[in-house]
Short mmCIF file of N, CA, C and O in Angstrom, two decimals:
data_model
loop_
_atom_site.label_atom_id
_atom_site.label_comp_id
_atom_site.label_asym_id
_atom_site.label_seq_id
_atom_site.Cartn_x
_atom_site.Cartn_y
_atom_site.Cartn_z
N UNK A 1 58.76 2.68 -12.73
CA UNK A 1 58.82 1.27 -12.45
C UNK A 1 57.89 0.97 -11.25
O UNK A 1 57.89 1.65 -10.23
N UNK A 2 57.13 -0.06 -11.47
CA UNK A 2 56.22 -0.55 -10.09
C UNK A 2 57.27 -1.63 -9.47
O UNK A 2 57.87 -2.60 -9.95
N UNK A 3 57.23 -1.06 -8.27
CA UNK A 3 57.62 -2.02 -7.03
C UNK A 3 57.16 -3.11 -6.56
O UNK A 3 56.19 -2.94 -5.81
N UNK A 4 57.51 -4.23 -6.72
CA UNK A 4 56.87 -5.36 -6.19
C UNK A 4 57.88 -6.28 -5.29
O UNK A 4 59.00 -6.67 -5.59
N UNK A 5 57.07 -6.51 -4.02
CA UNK A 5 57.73 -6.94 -3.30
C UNK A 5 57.44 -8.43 -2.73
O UNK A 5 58.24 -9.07 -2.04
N UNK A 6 56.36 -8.81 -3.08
CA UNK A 6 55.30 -10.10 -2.85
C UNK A 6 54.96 -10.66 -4.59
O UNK A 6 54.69 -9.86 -5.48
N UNK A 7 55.04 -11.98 -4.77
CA UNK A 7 54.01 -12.31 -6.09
C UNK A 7 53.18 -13.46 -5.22
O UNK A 7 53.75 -14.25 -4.46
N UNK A 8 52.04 -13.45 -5.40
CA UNK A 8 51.07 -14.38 -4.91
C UNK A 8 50.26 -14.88 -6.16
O UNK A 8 49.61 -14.02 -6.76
N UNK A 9 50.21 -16.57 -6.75
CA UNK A 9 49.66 -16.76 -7.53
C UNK A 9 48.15 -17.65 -6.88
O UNK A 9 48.19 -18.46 -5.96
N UNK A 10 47.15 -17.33 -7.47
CA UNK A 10 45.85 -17.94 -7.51
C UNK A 10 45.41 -19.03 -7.57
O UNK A 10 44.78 -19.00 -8.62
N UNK A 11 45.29 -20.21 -7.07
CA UNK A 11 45.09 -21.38 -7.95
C UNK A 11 43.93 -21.35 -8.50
O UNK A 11 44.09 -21.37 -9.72
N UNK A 12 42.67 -21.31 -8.19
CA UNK A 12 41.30 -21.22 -8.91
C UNK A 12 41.51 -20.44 -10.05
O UNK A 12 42.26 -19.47 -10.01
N UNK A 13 40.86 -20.81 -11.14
CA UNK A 13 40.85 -19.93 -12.51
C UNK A 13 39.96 -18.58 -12.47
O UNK A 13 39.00 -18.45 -11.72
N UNK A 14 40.41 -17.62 -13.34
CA UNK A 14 39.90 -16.08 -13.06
C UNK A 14 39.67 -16.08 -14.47
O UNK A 14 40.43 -16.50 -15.35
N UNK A 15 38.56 -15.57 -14.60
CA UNK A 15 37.51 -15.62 -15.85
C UNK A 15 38.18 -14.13 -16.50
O UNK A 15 38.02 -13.12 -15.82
N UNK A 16 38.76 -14.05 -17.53
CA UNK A 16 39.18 -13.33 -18.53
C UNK A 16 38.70 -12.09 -19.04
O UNK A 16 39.46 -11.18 -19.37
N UNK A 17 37.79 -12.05 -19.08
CA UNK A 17 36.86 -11.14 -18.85
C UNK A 17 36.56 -10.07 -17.71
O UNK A 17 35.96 -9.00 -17.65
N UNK A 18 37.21 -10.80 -16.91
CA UNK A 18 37.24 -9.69 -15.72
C UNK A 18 37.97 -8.48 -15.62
O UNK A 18 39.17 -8.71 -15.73
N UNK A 19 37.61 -6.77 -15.39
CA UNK A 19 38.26 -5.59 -15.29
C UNK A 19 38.85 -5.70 -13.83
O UNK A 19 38.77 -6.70 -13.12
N UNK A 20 39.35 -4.71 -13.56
CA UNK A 20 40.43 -4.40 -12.79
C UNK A 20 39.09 -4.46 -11.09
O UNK A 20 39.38 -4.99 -10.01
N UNK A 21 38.45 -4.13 -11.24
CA UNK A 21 37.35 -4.09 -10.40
C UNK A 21 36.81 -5.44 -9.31
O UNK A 21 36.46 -5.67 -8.15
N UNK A 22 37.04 -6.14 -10.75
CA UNK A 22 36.23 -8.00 -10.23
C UNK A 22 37.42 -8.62 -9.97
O UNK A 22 37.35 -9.51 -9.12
N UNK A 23 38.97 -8.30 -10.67
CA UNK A 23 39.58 -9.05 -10.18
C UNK A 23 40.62 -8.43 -8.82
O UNK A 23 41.67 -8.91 -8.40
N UNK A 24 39.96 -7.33 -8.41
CA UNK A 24 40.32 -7.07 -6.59
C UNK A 24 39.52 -7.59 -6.25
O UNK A 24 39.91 -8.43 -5.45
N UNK A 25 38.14 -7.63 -6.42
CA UNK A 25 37.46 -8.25 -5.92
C UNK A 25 37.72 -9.78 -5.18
O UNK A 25 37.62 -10.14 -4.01
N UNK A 26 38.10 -10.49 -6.44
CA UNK A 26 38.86 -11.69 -5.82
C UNK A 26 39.73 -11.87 -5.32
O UNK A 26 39.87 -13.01 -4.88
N UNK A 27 41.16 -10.52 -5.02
CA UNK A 27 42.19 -11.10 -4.19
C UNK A 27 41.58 -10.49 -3.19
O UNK A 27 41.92 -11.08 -2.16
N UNK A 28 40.78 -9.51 -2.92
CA UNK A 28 40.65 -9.44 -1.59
C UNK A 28 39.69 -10.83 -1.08
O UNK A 28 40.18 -11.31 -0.06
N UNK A 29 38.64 -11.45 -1.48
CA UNK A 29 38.12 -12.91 -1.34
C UNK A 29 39.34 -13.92 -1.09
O UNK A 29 39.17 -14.78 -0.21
N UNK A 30 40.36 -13.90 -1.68
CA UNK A 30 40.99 -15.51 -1.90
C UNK A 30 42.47 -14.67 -1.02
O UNK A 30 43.19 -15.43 -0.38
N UNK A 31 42.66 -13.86 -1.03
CA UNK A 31 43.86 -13.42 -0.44
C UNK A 31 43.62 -11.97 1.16
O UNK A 31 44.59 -11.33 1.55
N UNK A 32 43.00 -11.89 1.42
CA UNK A 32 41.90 -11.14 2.17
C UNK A 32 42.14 -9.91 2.52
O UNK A 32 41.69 -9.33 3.52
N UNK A 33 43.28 -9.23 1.20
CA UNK A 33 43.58 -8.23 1.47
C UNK A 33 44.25 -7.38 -0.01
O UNK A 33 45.06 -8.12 -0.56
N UNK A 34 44.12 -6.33 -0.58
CA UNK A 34 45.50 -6.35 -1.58
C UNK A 34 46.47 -5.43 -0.69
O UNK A 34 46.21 -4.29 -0.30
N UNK A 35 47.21 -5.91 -0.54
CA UNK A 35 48.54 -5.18 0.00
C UNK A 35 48.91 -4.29 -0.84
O UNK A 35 48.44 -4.41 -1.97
N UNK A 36 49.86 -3.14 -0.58
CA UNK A 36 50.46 -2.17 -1.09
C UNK A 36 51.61 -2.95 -1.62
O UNK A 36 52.11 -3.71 -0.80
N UNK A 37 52.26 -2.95 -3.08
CA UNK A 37 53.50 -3.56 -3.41
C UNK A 37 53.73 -5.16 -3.53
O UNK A 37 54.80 -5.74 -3.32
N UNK A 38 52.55 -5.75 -3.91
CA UNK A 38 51.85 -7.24 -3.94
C UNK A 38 51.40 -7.24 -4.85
O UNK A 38 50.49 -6.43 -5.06
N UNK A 39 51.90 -8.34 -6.04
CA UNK A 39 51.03 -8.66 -6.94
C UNK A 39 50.42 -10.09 -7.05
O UNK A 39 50.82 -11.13 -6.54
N UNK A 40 49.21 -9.82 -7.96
CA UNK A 40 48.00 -11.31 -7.52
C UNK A 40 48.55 -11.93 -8.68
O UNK A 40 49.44 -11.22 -9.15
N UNK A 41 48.34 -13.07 -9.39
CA UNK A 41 48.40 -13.44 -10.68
C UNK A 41 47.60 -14.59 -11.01
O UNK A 41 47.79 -15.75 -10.64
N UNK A 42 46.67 -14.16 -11.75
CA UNK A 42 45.86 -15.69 -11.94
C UNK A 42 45.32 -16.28 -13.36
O UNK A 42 45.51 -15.48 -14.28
N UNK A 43 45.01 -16.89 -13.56
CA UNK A 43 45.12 -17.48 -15.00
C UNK A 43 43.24 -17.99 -15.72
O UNK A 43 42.22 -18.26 -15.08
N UNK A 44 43.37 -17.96 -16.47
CA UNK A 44 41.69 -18.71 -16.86
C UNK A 44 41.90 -20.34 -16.53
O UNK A 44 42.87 -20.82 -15.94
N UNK A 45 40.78 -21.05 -17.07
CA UNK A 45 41.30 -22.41 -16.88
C UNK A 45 41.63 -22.66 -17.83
O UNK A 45 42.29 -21.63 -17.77
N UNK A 46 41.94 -23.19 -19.10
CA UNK A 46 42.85 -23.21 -20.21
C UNK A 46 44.23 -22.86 -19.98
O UNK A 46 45.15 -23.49 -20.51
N UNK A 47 44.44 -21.65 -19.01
CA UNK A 47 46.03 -21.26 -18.58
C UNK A 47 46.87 -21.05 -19.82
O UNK A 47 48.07 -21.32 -19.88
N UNK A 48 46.17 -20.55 -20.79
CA UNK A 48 46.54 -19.80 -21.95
C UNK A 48 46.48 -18.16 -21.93
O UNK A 48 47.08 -17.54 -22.81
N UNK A 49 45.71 -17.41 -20.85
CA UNK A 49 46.23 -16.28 -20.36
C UNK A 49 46.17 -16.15 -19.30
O UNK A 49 45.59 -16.93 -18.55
N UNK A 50 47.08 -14.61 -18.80
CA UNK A 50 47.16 -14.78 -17.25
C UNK A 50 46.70 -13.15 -17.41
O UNK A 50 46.66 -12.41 -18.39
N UNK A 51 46.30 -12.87 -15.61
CA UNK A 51 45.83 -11.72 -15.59
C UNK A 51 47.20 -11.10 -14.16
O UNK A 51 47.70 -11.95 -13.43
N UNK A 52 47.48 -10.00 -14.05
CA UNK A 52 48.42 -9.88 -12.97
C UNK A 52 48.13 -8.48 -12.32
O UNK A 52 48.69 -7.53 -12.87
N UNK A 53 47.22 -8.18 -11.09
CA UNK A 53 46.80 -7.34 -10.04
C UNK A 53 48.22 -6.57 -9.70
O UNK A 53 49.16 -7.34 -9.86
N UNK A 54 48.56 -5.42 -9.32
CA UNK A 54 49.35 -5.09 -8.55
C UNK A 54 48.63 -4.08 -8.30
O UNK A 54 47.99 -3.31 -9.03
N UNK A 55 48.90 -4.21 -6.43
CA UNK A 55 48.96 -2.89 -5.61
C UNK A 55 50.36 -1.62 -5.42
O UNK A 55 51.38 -1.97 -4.82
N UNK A 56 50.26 -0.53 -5.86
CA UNK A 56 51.49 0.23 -6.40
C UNK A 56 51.19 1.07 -4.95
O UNK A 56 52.19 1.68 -4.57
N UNK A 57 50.29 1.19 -4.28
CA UNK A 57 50.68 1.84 -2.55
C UNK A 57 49.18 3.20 -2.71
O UNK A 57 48.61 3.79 -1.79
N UNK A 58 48.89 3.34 -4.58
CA UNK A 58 48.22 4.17 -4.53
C UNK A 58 46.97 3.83 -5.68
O UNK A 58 46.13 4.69 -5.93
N UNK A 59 46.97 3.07 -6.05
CA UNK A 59 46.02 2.36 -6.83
C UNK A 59 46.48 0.67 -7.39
O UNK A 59 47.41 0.03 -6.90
N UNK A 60 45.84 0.33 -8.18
CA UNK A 60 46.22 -0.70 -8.73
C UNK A 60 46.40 -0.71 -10.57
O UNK A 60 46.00 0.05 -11.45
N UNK A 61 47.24 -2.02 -10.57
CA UNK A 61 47.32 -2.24 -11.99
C UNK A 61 46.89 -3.16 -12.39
O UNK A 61 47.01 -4.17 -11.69
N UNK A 62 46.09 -3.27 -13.87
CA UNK A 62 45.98 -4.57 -14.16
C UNK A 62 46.34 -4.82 -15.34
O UNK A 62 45.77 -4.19 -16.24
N UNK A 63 47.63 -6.04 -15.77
CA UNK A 63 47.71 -6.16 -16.87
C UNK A 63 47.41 -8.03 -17.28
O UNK A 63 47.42 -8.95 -16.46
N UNK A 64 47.16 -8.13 -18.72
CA UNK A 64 46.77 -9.62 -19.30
C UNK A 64 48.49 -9.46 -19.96
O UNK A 64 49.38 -8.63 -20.15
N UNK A 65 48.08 -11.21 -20.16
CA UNK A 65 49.39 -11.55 -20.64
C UNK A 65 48.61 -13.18 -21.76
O UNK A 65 47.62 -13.75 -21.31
N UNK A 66 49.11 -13.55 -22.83
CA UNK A 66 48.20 -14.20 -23.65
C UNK A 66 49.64 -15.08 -24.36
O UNK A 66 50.73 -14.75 -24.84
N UNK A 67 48.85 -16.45 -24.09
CA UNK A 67 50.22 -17.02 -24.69
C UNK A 67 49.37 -18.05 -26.32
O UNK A 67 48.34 -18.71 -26.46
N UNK A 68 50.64 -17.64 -27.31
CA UNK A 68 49.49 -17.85 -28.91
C UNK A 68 49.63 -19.71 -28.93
O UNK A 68 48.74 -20.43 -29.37
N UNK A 69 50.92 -20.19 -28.36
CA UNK A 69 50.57 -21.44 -28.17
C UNK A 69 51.12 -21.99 -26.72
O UNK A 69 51.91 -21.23 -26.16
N UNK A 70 50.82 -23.18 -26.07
CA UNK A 70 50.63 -23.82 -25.29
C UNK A 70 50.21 -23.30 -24.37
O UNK A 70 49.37 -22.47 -24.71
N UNK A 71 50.40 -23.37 -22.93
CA UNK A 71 50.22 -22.58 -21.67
C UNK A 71 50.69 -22.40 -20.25
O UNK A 71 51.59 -23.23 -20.12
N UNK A 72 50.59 -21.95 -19.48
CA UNK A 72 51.53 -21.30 -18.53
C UNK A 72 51.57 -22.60 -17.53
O UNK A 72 50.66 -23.39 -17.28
N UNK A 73 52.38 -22.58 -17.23
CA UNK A 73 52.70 -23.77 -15.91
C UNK A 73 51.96 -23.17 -14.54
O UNK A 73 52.13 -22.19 -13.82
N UNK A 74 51.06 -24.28 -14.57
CA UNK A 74 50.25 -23.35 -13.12
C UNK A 74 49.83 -24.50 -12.02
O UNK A 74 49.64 -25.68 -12.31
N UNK A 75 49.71 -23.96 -10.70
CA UNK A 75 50.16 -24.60 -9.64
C UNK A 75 48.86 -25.92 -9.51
O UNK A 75 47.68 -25.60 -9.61
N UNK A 76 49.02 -26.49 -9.43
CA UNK A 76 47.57 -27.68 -9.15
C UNK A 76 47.38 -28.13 -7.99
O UNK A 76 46.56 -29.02 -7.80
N UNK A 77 48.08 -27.62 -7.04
CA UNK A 77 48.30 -28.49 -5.56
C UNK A 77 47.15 -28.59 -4.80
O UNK A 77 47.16 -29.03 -3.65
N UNK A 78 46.11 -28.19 -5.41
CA UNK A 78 45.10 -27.84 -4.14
C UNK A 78 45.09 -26.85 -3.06
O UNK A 78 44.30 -27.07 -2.15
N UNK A 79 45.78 -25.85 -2.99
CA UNK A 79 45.94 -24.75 -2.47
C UNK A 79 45.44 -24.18 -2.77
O UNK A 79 44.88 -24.43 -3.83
N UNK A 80 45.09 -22.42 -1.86
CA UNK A 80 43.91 -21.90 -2.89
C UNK A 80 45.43 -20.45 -3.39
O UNK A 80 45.41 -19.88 -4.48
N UNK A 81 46.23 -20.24 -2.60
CA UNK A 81 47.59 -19.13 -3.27
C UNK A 81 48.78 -19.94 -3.32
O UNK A 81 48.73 -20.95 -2.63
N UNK A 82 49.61 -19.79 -3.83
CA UNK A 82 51.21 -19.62 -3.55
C UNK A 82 51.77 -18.65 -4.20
O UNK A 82 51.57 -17.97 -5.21
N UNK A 83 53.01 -18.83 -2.80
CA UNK A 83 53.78 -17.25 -2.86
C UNK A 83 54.95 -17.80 -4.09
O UNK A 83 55.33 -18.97 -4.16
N UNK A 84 55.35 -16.86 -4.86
CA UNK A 84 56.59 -16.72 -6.35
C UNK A 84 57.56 -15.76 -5.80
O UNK A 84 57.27 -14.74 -5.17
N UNK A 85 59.29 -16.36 -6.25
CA UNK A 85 59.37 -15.24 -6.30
C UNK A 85 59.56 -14.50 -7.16
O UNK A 85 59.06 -14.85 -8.23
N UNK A 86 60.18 -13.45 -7.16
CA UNK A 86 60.49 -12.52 -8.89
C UNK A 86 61.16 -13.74 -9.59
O UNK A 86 60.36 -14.11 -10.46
N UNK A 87 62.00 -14.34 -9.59
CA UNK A 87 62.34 -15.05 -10.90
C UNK A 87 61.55 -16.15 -11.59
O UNK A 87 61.59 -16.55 -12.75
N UNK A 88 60.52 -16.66 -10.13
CA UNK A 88 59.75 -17.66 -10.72
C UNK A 88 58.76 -16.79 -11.40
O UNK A 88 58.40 -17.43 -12.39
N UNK A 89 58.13 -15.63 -11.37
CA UNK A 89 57.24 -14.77 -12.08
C UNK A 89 57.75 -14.46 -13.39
O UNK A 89 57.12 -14.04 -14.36
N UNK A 90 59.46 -14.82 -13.26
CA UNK A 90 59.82 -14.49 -14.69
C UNK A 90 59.81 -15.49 -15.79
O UNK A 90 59.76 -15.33 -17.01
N UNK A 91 59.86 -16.53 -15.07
CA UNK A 91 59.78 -18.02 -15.68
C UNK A 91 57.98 -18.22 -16.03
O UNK A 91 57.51 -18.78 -17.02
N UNK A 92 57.49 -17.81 -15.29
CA UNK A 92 55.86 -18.26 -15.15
C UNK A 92 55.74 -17.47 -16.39
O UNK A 92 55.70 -18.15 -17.41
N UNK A 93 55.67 -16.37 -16.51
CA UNK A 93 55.24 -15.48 -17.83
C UNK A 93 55.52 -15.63 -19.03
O UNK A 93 54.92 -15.12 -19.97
N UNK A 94 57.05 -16.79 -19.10
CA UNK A 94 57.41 -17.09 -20.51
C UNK A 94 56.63 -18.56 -20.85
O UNK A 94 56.53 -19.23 -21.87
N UNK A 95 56.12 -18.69 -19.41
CA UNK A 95 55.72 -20.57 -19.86
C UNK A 95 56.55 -21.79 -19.47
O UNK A 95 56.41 -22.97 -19.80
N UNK A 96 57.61 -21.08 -18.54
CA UNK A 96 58.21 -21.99 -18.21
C UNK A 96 58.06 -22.68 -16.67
O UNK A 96 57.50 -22.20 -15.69
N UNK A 97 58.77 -23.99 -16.79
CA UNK A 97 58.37 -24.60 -15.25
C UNK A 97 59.08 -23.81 -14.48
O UNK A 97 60.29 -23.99 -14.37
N UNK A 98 58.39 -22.79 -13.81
CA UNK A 98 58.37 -22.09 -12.57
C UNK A 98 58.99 -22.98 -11.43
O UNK A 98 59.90 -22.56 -10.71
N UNK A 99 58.51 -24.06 -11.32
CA UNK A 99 58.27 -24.84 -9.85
C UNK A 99 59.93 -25.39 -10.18
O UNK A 99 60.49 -26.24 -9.48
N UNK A 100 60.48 -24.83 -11.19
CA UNK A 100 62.32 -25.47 -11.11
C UNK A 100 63.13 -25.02 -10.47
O UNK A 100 64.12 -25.55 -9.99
N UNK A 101 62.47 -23.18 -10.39
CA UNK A 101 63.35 -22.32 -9.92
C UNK A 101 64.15 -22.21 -8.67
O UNK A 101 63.37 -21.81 -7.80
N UNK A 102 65.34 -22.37 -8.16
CA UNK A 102 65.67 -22.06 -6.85
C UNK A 102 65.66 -20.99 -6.55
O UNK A 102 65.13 -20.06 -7.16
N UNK A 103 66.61 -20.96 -4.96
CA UNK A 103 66.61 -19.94 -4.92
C UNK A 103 67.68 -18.79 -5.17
O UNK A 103 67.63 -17.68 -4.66
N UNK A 104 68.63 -19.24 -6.01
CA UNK A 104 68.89 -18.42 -6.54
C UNK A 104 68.82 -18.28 -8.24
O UNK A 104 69.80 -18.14 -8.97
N UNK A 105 67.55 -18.34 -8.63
CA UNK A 105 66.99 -18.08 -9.56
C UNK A 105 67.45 -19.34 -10.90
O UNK A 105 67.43 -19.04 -12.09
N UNK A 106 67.80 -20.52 -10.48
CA UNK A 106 68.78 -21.29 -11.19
C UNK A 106 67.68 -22.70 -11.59
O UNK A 106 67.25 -23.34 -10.63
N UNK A 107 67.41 -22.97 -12.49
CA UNK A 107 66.32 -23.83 -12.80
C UNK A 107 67.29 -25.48 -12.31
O UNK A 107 68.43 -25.83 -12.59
N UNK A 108 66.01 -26.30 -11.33
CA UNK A 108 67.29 -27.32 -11.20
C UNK A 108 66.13 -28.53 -11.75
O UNK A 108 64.90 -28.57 -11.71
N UNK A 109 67.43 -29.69 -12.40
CA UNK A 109 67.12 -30.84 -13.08
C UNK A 109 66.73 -31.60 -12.42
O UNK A 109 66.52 -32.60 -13.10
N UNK A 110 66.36 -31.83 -11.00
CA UNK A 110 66.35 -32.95 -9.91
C UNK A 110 64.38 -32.88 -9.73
O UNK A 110 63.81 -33.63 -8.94
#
């Protein structure tokens, strides 16, 4: 199991195409570091797939995630990160509004 202790999502779109290489590349650019036990997560612009960086303390991982219809709820605020936590990463990956989640993992109607 990889340990994750941070989720940091991207707001700028991350071109799909990118290997594990280009997209450290960019969290160390947009996040100015990859931490050990931090994962990046960032999306194309369509936000029909996502790509998700983790630092495991001794390399990194990179996995895609591809959704066949609609697309992932992703942050627009004009920010260039925001921090998730595990449950909103769990919500983000199915497509759901993330931004509902409290904090104790409980989606609220308000």
């Amino acid at each position: 199991m990889i340990r994750i202790d941070q989720v940091w999502m991207a707001v700028e779109p991350l071109d799909m195409r990118a290997g594990a290489d280009t997209a450290l590349a960019r969290v160390v650019r947009v996040f100015g570091a990859a931490h050990p036990h931090h994962a990046y997560v960032f999306a194309n612009k369509r936000a029909n797939r996502m790509k998700v960086l983790v630092h495991d303390g001794i390399g990194v991982w990179l996995v895609a995630r591809r959704l066949n219809q609609g697309h992932f709820v992703w942050s627009n605020d004009g920010h260039g990160t925001v921090s998730l936590t595990h449950e909103q990463l769990d919500a983000l990956v199915l497509g759901l509004p993330w931004q509902r989640i409290g904090q104790a993992g409980i989606i609220s109607l308000v």
